[in-house]
Coordinates of N, CA and C in Angstrom, one line a residue:
M269 N 0.8 -1.2 0.0 CA 0.0 0.0 0.0 C 0.9 1.3 0.0
K270 N 1.9 1.2 0.8 CA 2.8 2.4 0.9 C 3.5 2.7 -0.4
E271 N 3.9 1.7 -1.2 CA 4.5 1.8 -2.5 C 3.6 2.5 -3.4
R272 N 2.3 2.1 -3.4 CA 1.2 2.7 -4.3 C 1.1 4.1 -4.0
I273 N 1.0 4.5 -2.8 CA 0.7 5.9 -2.4 C 1.9 6.7 -2.8
F274 N 3.2 6.3 -2.6 CA 4.4 7.1 -2.9 C 4.6 7.2 -4.5
A275 N 3.9 6.2 -5.2 CA 4.0 6.2 -6.6 C 2.9 7.0 -7.2
D276 N 2.1 7.6 -6.4 CA 1.0 8.5 -6.8 C -0.1 7.7 -7.6
V277 N -0.3 6.4 -7.2 CA -1.3 5.6 -7.7 C -2.4 5.5 -6.8
T278 N -3.7 5.5 -7.2 CA -4.8 5.4 -6.4 C -4.9 4.0 -5.8
P279 N -4.8 3.8 -4.4 CA -4.8 2.4 -3.9 C -6.1 1.8 -3.9
H280 N -6.2 0.5 -4.1 CA -7.4 -0.3 -4.1 C -7.2 -1.4 -3.1
C281 N -8.2 -1.9 -2.5 CA -8.2 -2.9 -1.5 C -7.7 -4.3 -2.2
D282 N -6.8 -5.0 -1.4 CA -6.2 -6.2 -2.0 C -7.0 -7.4 -1.6
A283 N -8.1 -7.2 -0.8 CA -8.9 -8.3 -0.3 C -9.5 -9.0 -1.5
E284 N -9.7 -10.3 -1.4 CA -10.3 -11.1 -2.5 C -11.7 -10.7 -2.8
G285 N -12.1 -10.2 -3.9 CA -13.5 -9.9 -4.3 C -13.9 -8.5 -3.9
C286 N -12.9 -7.6 -3.4 CA -13.3 -6.3 -3.0 C -12.8 -5.3 -4.1
D287 N -11.5 -5.0 -4.2 CA -11.0 -4.0 -5.1 C -11.7 -2.6 -4.9
G288 N -12.0 -2.3 -3.7 CA -12.6 -0.9 -3.4 C -11.5 0.1 -3.2
L289 N -11.9 1.3 -3.3 CA -10.9 2.4 -3.0 C -10.5 2.4 -1.5
V290 N -9.2 2.6 -1.2 CA -8.8 2.7 0.2 C -8.9 4.1 0.7
K291 N -9.6 4.3 1.8 CA -9.8 5.6 2.3 C -8.7 5.9 3.3
P292 N -8.2 7.1 3.2 CA -7.1 7.6 4.1 C -7.7 7.7 5.6
D293 N -6.7 7.6 6.5 CA -7.2 7.7 8.0 C -7.3 9.1 8.3
I294 N -8.3 9.8 7.7 CA -8.6 11.3 8.0 C -10.1 11.4 8.0
V295 N -10.5 12.6 8.5 CA -12.0 12.9 8.5 C -12.2 13.9 7.3
F296 N -13.0 13.5 6.4 CA -13.3 14.5 5.3 C -14.4 15.4 5.8
F297 N -14.5 16.6 5.0 CA -15.4 17.6 5.4 C -16.8 17.0 5.2
G298 N -17.6 17.2 6.2 CA -19.0 16.7 6.3 C -19.2 15.3 7.0
E299 N -18.1 14.7 7.2 CA -18.1 13.4 7.9 C -18.1 13.5 9.5
N300 N -18.7 12.6 10.2 CA -18.8 12.6 11.6 C -17.4 12.4 12.3
L301 N -17.1 13.1 13.3 CA -15.8 12.8 14.0 C -15.9 11.5 14.7
P302 N -14.7 10.9 14.8 CA -14.7 9.6 15.6 C -14.9 9.7 17.0
P303 N -15.4 8.7 17.7 CA -15.7 8.8 19.2 C -14.4 9.2 20.0
V304 N -13.2 8.8 19.5 CA -12.0 9.2 20.2 C -11.8 10.7 20.4
F305 N -12.4 11.6 19.4 CA -12.3 12.9 19.4 C -13.0 13.5 20.7
F306 N -14.2 13.1 20.9 CA -14.9 13.6 22.1 C -14.2 13.0 23.5
L307 N -13.7 11.9 23.4 CA -13.0 11.3 24.6 C -11.8 12.1 24.9
R308 N -11.0 12.4 24.0 CA -9.8 13.3 24.2 C -10.2 14.6 24.6
L309 N -11.3 15.2 24.1 CA -11.7 16.5 24.4 C -12.0 16.7 25.9
K310 N -12.6 15.7 26.5 CA -12.9 15.8 27.9 C -11.8 15.5 28.8
E311 N -10.8 14.6 28.3 CA -9.7 14.2 29.1 C -8.5 15.2 29.0
D312 N -8.2 15.5 27.9 CA -6.9 16.3 27.5 C -6.9 17.8 27.7
F313 N -8.0 18.5 27.2 CA -8.1 19.9 27.3 C -8.1 20.6 28.7
P314 N -8.8 19.9 29.6 CA -8.7 20.5 30.9 C -7.3 20.5 31.5
Q315 N -6.4 19.6 31.1 CA -5.2 19.6 31.6 C -4.0 20.4 30.8
C316 N -4.5 21.0 29.7 CA -3.6 21.7 28.8 C -3.0 22.9 29.5
D317 N -1.7 23.1 29.5 CA -1.0 24.3 30.0 C -0.5 25.3 29.0
L318 N -0.5 24.8 27.8 CA -0.2 25.8 26.6 C -0.9 25.1 25.4
L319 N -1.6 26.0 24.7 CA -2.3 25.6 23.4 C -1.7 26.3 22.3
I320 N -1.0 25.5 21.3 CA -0.5 26.1 20.1 C -1.4 25.7 18.9
I321 N -1.8 26.8 18.3 CA -2.6 26.6 17.1 C -1.9 27.0 15.9
M322 N -1.9 26.2 14.8 CA -1.1 26.4 13.7 C -1.8 26.2 12.3
G323 N -1.5 27.0 11.3 CA -2.0 26.7 10.0 C -3.5 26.4 9.8
T324 N -4.3 27.2 10.3 CA -5.8 26.9 10.2 C -6.6 28.1 10.1
S325 N -7.8 28.0 9.6 CA -8.7 29.2 9.4 C -9.6 29.3 10.6
L326 N -9.7 28.2 11.5 CA -10.7 28.2 12.6 C -12.0 28.6 12.1
A327 N -12.5 28.0 11.0 CA -13.8 28.4 10.5 C -14.7 27.1 10.5
V328 N -14.2 25.9 10.8 CA -15.1 24.7 10.8 C -15.4 24.3 12.2
Q329 N -16.5 24.0 12.5 CA -17.0 23.5 13.8 C -17.1 21.9 13.7
P330 N -16.8 21.3 14.8 CA -16.6 21.8 16.2 C -15.1 22.1 16.5
F331 N -14.2 21.8 15.5 CA -12.8 22.1 15.8 C -12.5 23.5 16.2
A332 N -13.2 24.5 15.5 CA -12.9 25.9 15.8 C -13.2 26.3 17.3
S333 N -14.1 25.6 17.9 CA -14.4 26.0 19.3 C -13.5 25.3 20.3
L334 N -12.5 24.5 19.9 CA -11.6 23.9 20.9 C -10.8 24.9 21.5
V335 N -10.5 26.0 20.9 CA -9.7 27.0 21.6 C -10.4 27.5 22.9
N336 N -11.6 27.3 23.1 CA -12.3 27.8 24.3 C -12.4 26.7 25.3
R337 N -11.8 25.4 25.1 CA -12.0 24.3 25.9 C -10.8 24.2 27.0
V338 N -9.8 25.0 26.8 CA -8.7 25.0 27.7 C -9.0 26.0 28.9
P339 N -8.4 25.7 30.0 CA -8.6 26.6 31.3 C -8.4 28.1 30.9
P340 N -9.0 28.9 31.6 CA -8.9 30.4 31.3 C -7.5 30.9 31.5
T341 N -6.7 30.3 32.2 CA -5.3 30.7 32.5 C -4.3 30.1 31.5
T342 N -4.8 29.3 30.6 CA -3.9 28.6 29.7 C -3.4 29.6 28.6
P343 N -2.1 29.9 28.3 CA -1.7 30.7 27.2 C -2.0 30.1 25.9
R344 N -2.4 30.9 24.8 CA -2.7 30.3 23.6 C -1.9 31.1 22.5
L345 N -1.2 30.3 21.7 CA -0.3 30.9 20.7 C -0.8 30.5 19.3
L346 N -1.0 31.4 18.5 CA -1.4 31.2 17.0 C -0.3 31.5 16.1
I347 N 0.1 30.5 15.4 CA 1.2 30.6 14.4 C 0.5 30.4 13.0
N348 N 0.4 31.6 12.3 CA -0.5 31.6 11.1 C 0.0 32.7 10.3
M349 N -0.6 32.7 9.0 CA -0.3 33.8 8.0 C -1.2 34.9 8.3
E350 N -2.3 34.8 9.1 CA -3.2 35.9 9.4 C -3.9 35.5 10.7
K351 N -4.5 36.5 11.3 CA -5.2 36.3 12.5 C -6.6 35.7 12.2
V352 N -6.9 34.7 13.0 CA -8.2 33.9 12.9 C -8.7 33.7 14.3
G353 N -10.0 33.2 14.3 CA -10.6 32.8 15.5 C -10.9 33.9 16.5
T354 N -11.0 35.1 16.0 CA -11.2 36.3 16.9 C -12.7 36.6 17.0
D355 N -13.6 35.9 16.3 CA -15.0 36.1 16.4 C -15.6 35.6 17.6
S356 N -16.1 36.4 18.5 CA -16.8 35.9 19.7 C -18.1 35.3 19.5
D357 N -18.5 34.3 20.2 CA -19.8 33.7 20.2 C -20.8 34.8 20.7
S358 N -21.8 35.1 20.0 CA -22.8 36.1 20.3 C -23.6 35.8 21.7
L359 N -23.9 34.6 21.9 CA -24.7 34.3 23.0 C -23.8 34.4 24.3
L360 N -22.5 34.0 24.2 CA -21.5 34.0 25.3 C -21.2 35.5 25.6
S361 N -21.1 36.3 24.5 CA -20.8 37.7 24.7 C -21.9 38.4 25.5
L362 N -23.2 38.0 25.2 CA -24.3 38.6 25.9 C -24.3 38.3 27.5
M363 N -23.7 37.1 27.8 CA -23.5 36.6 29.1 C -22.3 37.2 29.8
G364 N -21.5 38.0 29.0 CA -20.3 38.6 29.6 C -19.1 37.6 29.5
I365 N -19.3 36.5 28.8 CA -18.2 35.6 28.7 C -17.5 35.7 27.4
V366 N -16.2 36.0 27.4 CA -15.4 36.2 26.2 C -15.0 34.9 25.6
S367 N -15.4 34.6 24.2 CA -14.9 33.4 23.6 C -14.1 33.9 22.4
G368 N -13.4 32.8 21.9 CA -12.5 33.1 20.7 C -11.2 33.7 21.2
L369 N -10.3 34.0 20.3 CA -9.0 34.5 20.6 C -9.0 36.0 20.7
D370 N -8.2 36.6 21.6 CA -8.2 38.0 21.8 C -6.8 38.6 21.7
F371 N -6.5 39.2 20.5 CA -5.1 39.6 20.3 C -5.0 41.2 20.5
D372 N -6.1 42.0 20.3 CA -6.0 43.4 20.3 C -6.7 44.2 21.3
S373 N -7.5 43.5 22.1 CA -8.2 44.4 23.2 C -7.5 44.8 24.3
P374 N -7.7 45.8 25.0 CA -6.9 46.3 26.1 C -6.9 45.3 27.3
T375 N -7.9 44.3 27.3 CA -7.9 43.3 28.4 C -7.2 42.1 28.1
K376 N -6.6 42.0 27.0 CA -6.0 40.7 26.6 C -4.9 40.4 27.5
Y377 N -4.7 39.1 27.8 CA -3.7 38.6 28.8 C -3.0 37.3 28.4
R378 N -3.5 36.5 27.5 CA -2.9 35.3 27.3 C -2.8 34.9 25.8
D379 N -3.4 35.6 25.0 CA -3.3 35.2 23.5 C -2.2 36.0 22.8
V380 N -1.4 35.2 22.0 CA -0.3 35.7 21.2 C -0.4 35.3 19.8
F381 N -0.2 36.2 18.9 CA -0.3 35.9 17.4 C 1.2 36.1 16.9
W382 N 1.7 35.0 16.2 CA 2.9 35.0 15.4 C 2.7 34.9 14.0
E383 N 3.0 35.9 13.2 CA 2.6 36.0 11.8 C 3.8 35.3 10.9
G384 N 3.4 34.3 10.1 CA 4.5 33.6 9.4 C 4.1 32.2 9.1
T385 N 4.9 31.4 8.5 CA 4.7 30.0 8.2 C 4.8 29.2 9.4
C386 N 4.2 27.9 9.3 CA 4.3 27.1 10.4 C 5.7 26.7 10.7
D387 N 6.5 26.4 9.6 CA 7.9 26.0 9.8 C 8.7 27.1 10.5
D388 N 8.6 28.3 10.0 CA 9.4 29.5 10.7 C 8.9 29.7 12.1
G389 N 7.6 29.6 12.3 CA 7.1 29.8 13.7 C 7.7 28.8 14.7
C390 N 7.7 27.6 14.2 CA 8.1 26.4 15.1 C 9.7 26.6 15.4
R391 N 10.4 27.0 14.3 CA 11.8 27.2 14.6 C 12.1 28.4 15.5
E392 N 11.3 29.4 15.4 CA 11.4 30.6 16.3 C 11.1 30.2 17.7
L393 N 10.1 29.4 17.8 CA 9.7 29.0 19.2 C 10.8 28.1 19.8
A394 N 11.3 27.2 19.0 CA 12.4 26.3 19.5 C 13.6 27.2 19.9
R395 N 13.9 28.2 19.1 CA 15.1 29.0 19.4 C 14.9 29.7 20.7
R396 N 13.7 30.3 21.0 CA 13.6 31.0 22.3 C 13.5 30.1 23.4
L397 N 13.1 28.8 23.2 CA 13.2 27.8 24.4 C 14.5 27.1 24.5
D398 N 15.5 27.5 23.5 CA 16.8 26.8 23.4 C 16.7 25.4 23.1
W399 N 15.7 25.0 22.2 CA 15.5 23.7 21.7 C 15.9 23.6 20.3
Q400 N 16.6 24.6 19.7 CA 16.9 24.6 18.3 C 17.7 23.4 17.8
K401 N 18.7 23.0 18.5 CA 19.6 21.9 18.1 C 18.7 20.6 18.0
E402 N 17.9 20.4 19.1 CA 17.1 19.2 19.2 C 16.1 19.1 18.0
L403 N 15.5 20.3 17.7 CA 14.6 20.4 16.6 C 15.2 20.0 15.3
E404 N 16.4 20.6 15.0 CA 17.1 20.3 13.7 C 17.5 18.9 13.6
V405 N 17.9 18.3 14.7 CA 18.2 16.8 14.7 C 17.0 16.0 14.3
L406 N 15.9 16.4 15.0 CA 14.7 15.6 14.8 C 14.2 15.8 13.3
I407 N 14.3 17.0 12.7 CA 13.9 17.3 11.4 C 14.7 16.4 10.4
E408 N 16.0 16.5 10.6 CA 17.0 15.6 9.8 C 16.6 14.1 9.9
T409 N 16.4 13.6 11.1 CA 16.1 12.2 11.3 C 14.8 11.8 10.6
E410 N 13.8 12.6 10.7 CA 12.6 12.2 10.1 C 12.6 12.4 8.6
N411 N 13.3 13.4 8.1 CA 13.5 13.5 6.6 C 14.1 12.3 6.0
K412 N 15.2 11.7 6.7 CA 15.9 10.5 6.2 C 14.9 9.3 6.3
K413 N 14.0 9.2 7.3 CA 13.1 8.1 7.2 C 12.1 8.3 6.2
L414 N 11.7 9.5 5.8 CA 10.8 9.7 4.8 C 11.4 9.3 3.5
L415 N 12.7 9.8 3.2 CA 13.3 9.4 2.0 C 13.5 7.9 1.8
N416 N 13.8 7.2 2.9 CA 14.0 5.7 2.9 C 12.7 5.1 2.5
D417 N 11.6 5.5 3.1 CA 10.3 5.0 2.8 C 9.9 5.2 1.4
Q418 N 10.3 6.3 0.8 CA 9.9 6.6 -0.6 C 10.7 5.8 -1.5
A419 N 12.0 5.5 -1.3 CA 12.9 4.8 -2.2 C 13.5 3.7 -1.4
P420 N 13.0 2.5 -1.2 CA 13.6 1.4 -0.4 C 14.9 1.1 -1.0
Q421 N 15.9 0.8 -0.1 CA 17.3 0.5 -0.5 C 17.3 -0.9 -1.2
S422 N 16.4 -1.8 -0.8 CA 16.5 -3.1 -1.4 C 16.2 -3.1 -2.8
D423 N 15.4 -2.1 -3.3 CA 15.0 -2.0 -4.7 C 15.9 -1.2 -5.5
A424 N 16.9 -0.6 -4.8 CA 17.8 0.3 -5.6 C 18.6 -0.5 -6.6
P425 N 19.3 -1.6 -6.4 CA 20.0 -2.3 -7.4 C 19.1 -2.7 -8.6
A426 N 17.9 -3.2 -8.3 CA 17.0 -3.5 -9.3 C 16.6 -2.5 -10.2
V427 N 16.4 -1.3 -9.5 CA 16.0 -0.1 -10.3 C 17.2 0.4 -11.2
A428 N 18.4 0.3 -10.7 CA 19.6 0.7 -11.5 C 19.8 -0.2 -12.6
Q429 N 19.6 -1.6 -12.3 CA 19.8 -2.5 -13.4 C 18.7 -2.2 -14.6
E430 N 17.4 -2.0 -14.2 CA 16.4 -1.7 -15.2 C 16.7 -0.5 -16.0
A431 N 17.2 0.5 -15.3 CA 17.6 1.8 -15.9 C 18.7 1.5 -16.9
A432 N 19.8 0.7 -16.5 CA 20.9 0.5 -17.4 C 20.4 -0.3 -18.7
K433 N 19.5 -1.3 -18.4 CA 19.0 -2.0 -19.5 C 18.2 -1.2 -20.5
A434 N 17.4 -0.3 -19.9 CA 16.5 0.6 -20.8 C 17.5 1.5 -21.6
T435 N 18.6 2.0 -21.0 CA 19.5 2.8 -21.7 C 20.2 2.1 -22.9
E436 N 20.6 0.8 -22.6 CA 21.3 0.1 -23.6 C 20.3 -0.2 -24.8
Q437 N 19.1 -0.6 -24.5 CA 18.1 -0.8 -25.5 C 17.9 0.5 -26.3
S438 N 17.8 1.6 -25.5 CA 17.6 2.9 -26.3 C 18.7 3.2 -27.3
D439 N 20.0 2.9 -26.8 CA 21.2 3.1 -27.7 C 21.1 2.2 -28.9
E440 N 20.8 0.9 -28.7 CA 20.7 0.0 -29.9 C 19.6 0.5 -30.8
T441 N 18.5 1.0 -30.3 CA 17.5 1.4 -31.1 C 17.9 2.7 -31.9
A442 N 18.6 3.5 -31.3 CA 19.1 4.7 -32.0 C 20.0 4.4 -33.1
E443 N 21.0 3.4 -32.8 CA 21.9 3.0 -33.8 C 21.2 2.3 -35.0
T444 N 20.3 1.4 -34.7 CA 19.5 0.8 -35.8 C 18.7 1.9 -36.6
K445 N 18.1 2.8 -35.9 CA 17.4 3.8 -36.7 C 18.4 4.6 -37.6
A446 N 19.5 5.1 -37.0 CA 20.4 5.9 -37.8 C 21.0 5.1 -39.0
E447 N 21.2 3.7 -38.8 CA 21.7 2.9 -39.9 C 20.6 2.8 -41.0
A448 N 19.4 2.6 -40.6 CA 18.2 2.6 -41.5 C 18.1 3.9 -42.3
E449 N 18.2 5.0 -41.6 CA 18.1 6.4 -42.2 C 19.2 6.5 -43.2
G450 N 20.4 6.0 -42.9 CA 21.6 6.1 -43.9 C 21.2 5.3 -45.1
N451 N 20.7 4.0 -44.9 CA 20.4 3.3 -46.1 C 19.3 3.9 -47.0
E452 N 18.3 4.5 -46.2 CA 17.2 5.2 -47.0 C 17.8 6.3 -47.8
T453 N 18.8 7.1 -47.2 CA 19.4 8.2 -47.9 C 20.2 7.8 -49.2
E454 N 21.0 6.7 -49.0 CA 21.6 6.2 -50.2 C 20.7 5.7 -51.3
A455 N 19.6 5.0 -50.9 CA 18.7 4.5 -51.8 C 18.0 5.8 -52.6
A456 N 17.7 6.7 -51.8 CA 17.1 7.9 -52.3 C 17.9 8.6 -53.3
K457 N 19.3 8.7 -53.1 CA 20.3 9.3 -54.0 C 20.3 8.5 -55.3
E458 N 20.4 7.1 -55.1 CA 20.5 6.2 -56.3 C 19.2 6.5 -57.2
A459 N 18.0 6.5 -56.5 CA 16.8 6.6 -57.2 C 16.8 8.0 -58.0
T460 N 17.3 9.0 -57.3 CA 17.3 10.4 -58.0 C 18.2 10.4 -59.1
G461 N 19.4 9.7 -59.0 CA 20.3 9.6 -60.2 C 19.7 8.9 -61.3
A462 N 19.0 7.8 -61.0 CA 18.4 7.0 -62.1 C 17.3 7.9 -62.8
T463 N 16.6 8.6 -62.0 CA 15.5 9.4 -62.5 C 16.1 10.6 -63.5
E464 N 17.1 11.1 -62.9 CA 17.8 12.2 -63.8 C 18.3 11.6 -65.1
A465 N 18.9 10.5 -65.0 CA 19.5 9.9 -66.2 C 18.4 9.5 -67.2
A466 N 17.3 9.0 -66.7 CA 16.1 8.6 -67.6 C 15.6 9.9 -68.2
E467 N 15.4 11.0 -67.4 CA 15.0 12.2 -68.0 C 15.9 12.8 -69.1
T468 N 17.1 12.7 -68.9 CA 18.2 13.1 -69.7 C 18.1 12.4 -71.1
K469 N 18.0 11.1 -70.9 CA 17.9 10.2 -72.1 C 16.6 10.5 -72.9
A470 N 15.5 10.7 -72.1 CA 14.2 10.9 -72.8 C 14.3 12.3 -73.5
A471 N 15.0 13.3 -73.0 CA 15.1 14.6 -73.6 C 16.0 14.5 -74.8
A472 N 17.0 13.7 -74.8 CA 17.8 13.5 -76.0 C 17.1 12.8 -77.1
G473 N 16.3 11.8 -76.7 CA 15.4 11.1 -77.7 C 14.4 12.0 -78.4
D474 N 13.9 12.9 -77.6 CA 13.0 13.9 -78.1 C 13.7 14.8 -79.2
N475 N 14.9 15.2 -78.8 CA 15.7 16.1 -79.7 C 15.9 15.4 -81.0
D476 N 16.4 14.1 -81.0 CA 16.6 13.3 -82.2 C 15.4 13.3 -83.0
A477 N 14.3 13.0 -82.3 CA 13.0 12.9 -83.0 C 12.6 14.2 -83.8
A478 N 12.9 15.3 -83.1 CA 12.6 16.6 -83.6 C 13.4 16.9 -84.8
V479 N 14.7 16.5 -84.7 CA 15.6 16.7 -85.9 C 15.2 15.8 -87.0
A480 N 14.8 14.5 -86.7 CA 14.5 13.6 -87.7 C 13.1 14.1 -88.5
K481 N 12.2 14.7 -87.7 CA 11.0 15.2 -88.3 C 11.3 16.5 -89.1
A482 N 12.3 17.2 -88.7 CA 12.5 18.4 -89.5 C 13.4 18.2 -90.7
D483 N 14.0 16.9 -90.9 CA 14.8 16.7 -92.1 C 14.1 16.8 -93.5
P484 N 12.9 16.3 -93.6 CA 12.2 16.4 -94.9 C 12.0 17.8 -95.4
T485 N 11.7 18.7 -94.4 CA 11.6 20.1 -94.7 C 12.8 20.8 -95.2
A486 N 13.9 20.3 -94.5 CA 15.3 20.8 -94.8 C 15.7 20.4 -96.2
E487 N 15.3 19.1 -96.6 CA 15.7 18.6 -97.9 C 14.9 19.3 -99.0
A488 N 13.6 19.6 -98.7 CA 12.8 20.4 -99.7 C 13.3 21.7 -99.9
M489 N 13.8 22.4 -98.8 CA 14.3 23.7 -98.9 C 15.6 23.7 -99.8
A490 N 16.4 22.7 -99.5 CA 17.7 22.6 -100.3 C 17.4 22.4 -101.8
A491 N 16.4 21.6 -102.0 CA 16.0 21.3 -103.4 C 15.6 22.6 -104.1
E492 N 14.8 23.3 -103.3 CA 14.2 24.6 -103.9 C 15.3 25.5 -104.2
C493 N 16.2 25.6 -103.2 CA 17.4 26.5 -103.4 C 18.2 26.1 -104.6
A494 N 18.4 24.9 -104.8 CA 19.2 24.4 -106.0 C 18.5 24.6 -107.3
K495 N 17.3 24.5 -107.3 CA 16.4 24.9 -108.4 C 16.5 26.3 -108.9
E496 N 16.3 27.1 -107.8 CA 16.5 28.6 -108.1 C 17.8 28.9 -108.5
T497 N 18.9 28.3 -107.9 CA 20.3 28.6 -108.4 C 20.5 28.2 -109.8
G498 N 19.9 27.1 -110.2 CA 20.1 26.6 -111.6 C 19.4 27.6 -112.6
E499 N 18.1 28.1 -112.2 CA 17.5 29.0 -113.0 C 18.2 30.3 -113.2
V500 N 18.9 30.8 -112.1 CA 19.6 32.0 -112.2 C 20.9 31.8 -113.1
T501 N 21.5 30.7 -113.0 CA 22.7 30.4 -113.8 C 22.2 30.4 -115.3
L502 N 21.0 29.8 -115.6 CA 20.6 29.7 -117.0 C 20.4 31.0 -117.5
L503 N 19.7 32.0 -116.8 CA 19.4 33.4 -117.3 C 20.7 34.0 -117.5
S504 N 21.7 33.7 -116.7 CA 23.0 34.4 -116.9 C 23.6 34.1 -118.2
K505 N 23.5 32.8 -118.6 CA 24.1 32.4 -119.8 C 23.3 33.0 -120.9
V506 N 22.0 33.1 -120.9 CA 21.2 33.8 -122.0 C 21.6 35.1 -122.1

């Protein structure tokens, strides 16, 4: 399954007689949240001593309301490209209870907004906590694991062998194609030469025919000239 996902192929179920699409382990928009969500909501949020919110619009419920489930003294840090979650619930506001995140009011005391990407925000937080080295080591380690998962080492020799074989076949095909093209060129030259020779011979034959056809006329003209010459000679004698 992992190989299909990393190869950008839609995975199907391998069970006999199934062949259905494999659904990722996430909750799509419009789906019900799993029971574990509500269980963790009751157990974890009351114990939270720091809430970090990253890369979200806080526009979809019930996730958006989770920021209000921590104790009132818990600091809340938003790392995002823009401020979100600042809209207070109208009913709670009428009761004097402030909901949502509060970054700009004079009474703010626990909400902090850091503008930027999630990666940059996490690095800055780690730097201020003096955890930067540990974070960089963790990032490098996890990146290596990801690369190893995407390209298993056991398949590397086979992949290299297939690539070499494909290259060799491609070279042989290119040589065969070049040889065929060379033969075609020589044949084309020979055909062109034969055609030109035939045309030259045909033109010469036409000229001979034209000369032969013109010969009777030339003989008649010569005879006429000889006759006239004879008459002129006779008159001279007279």
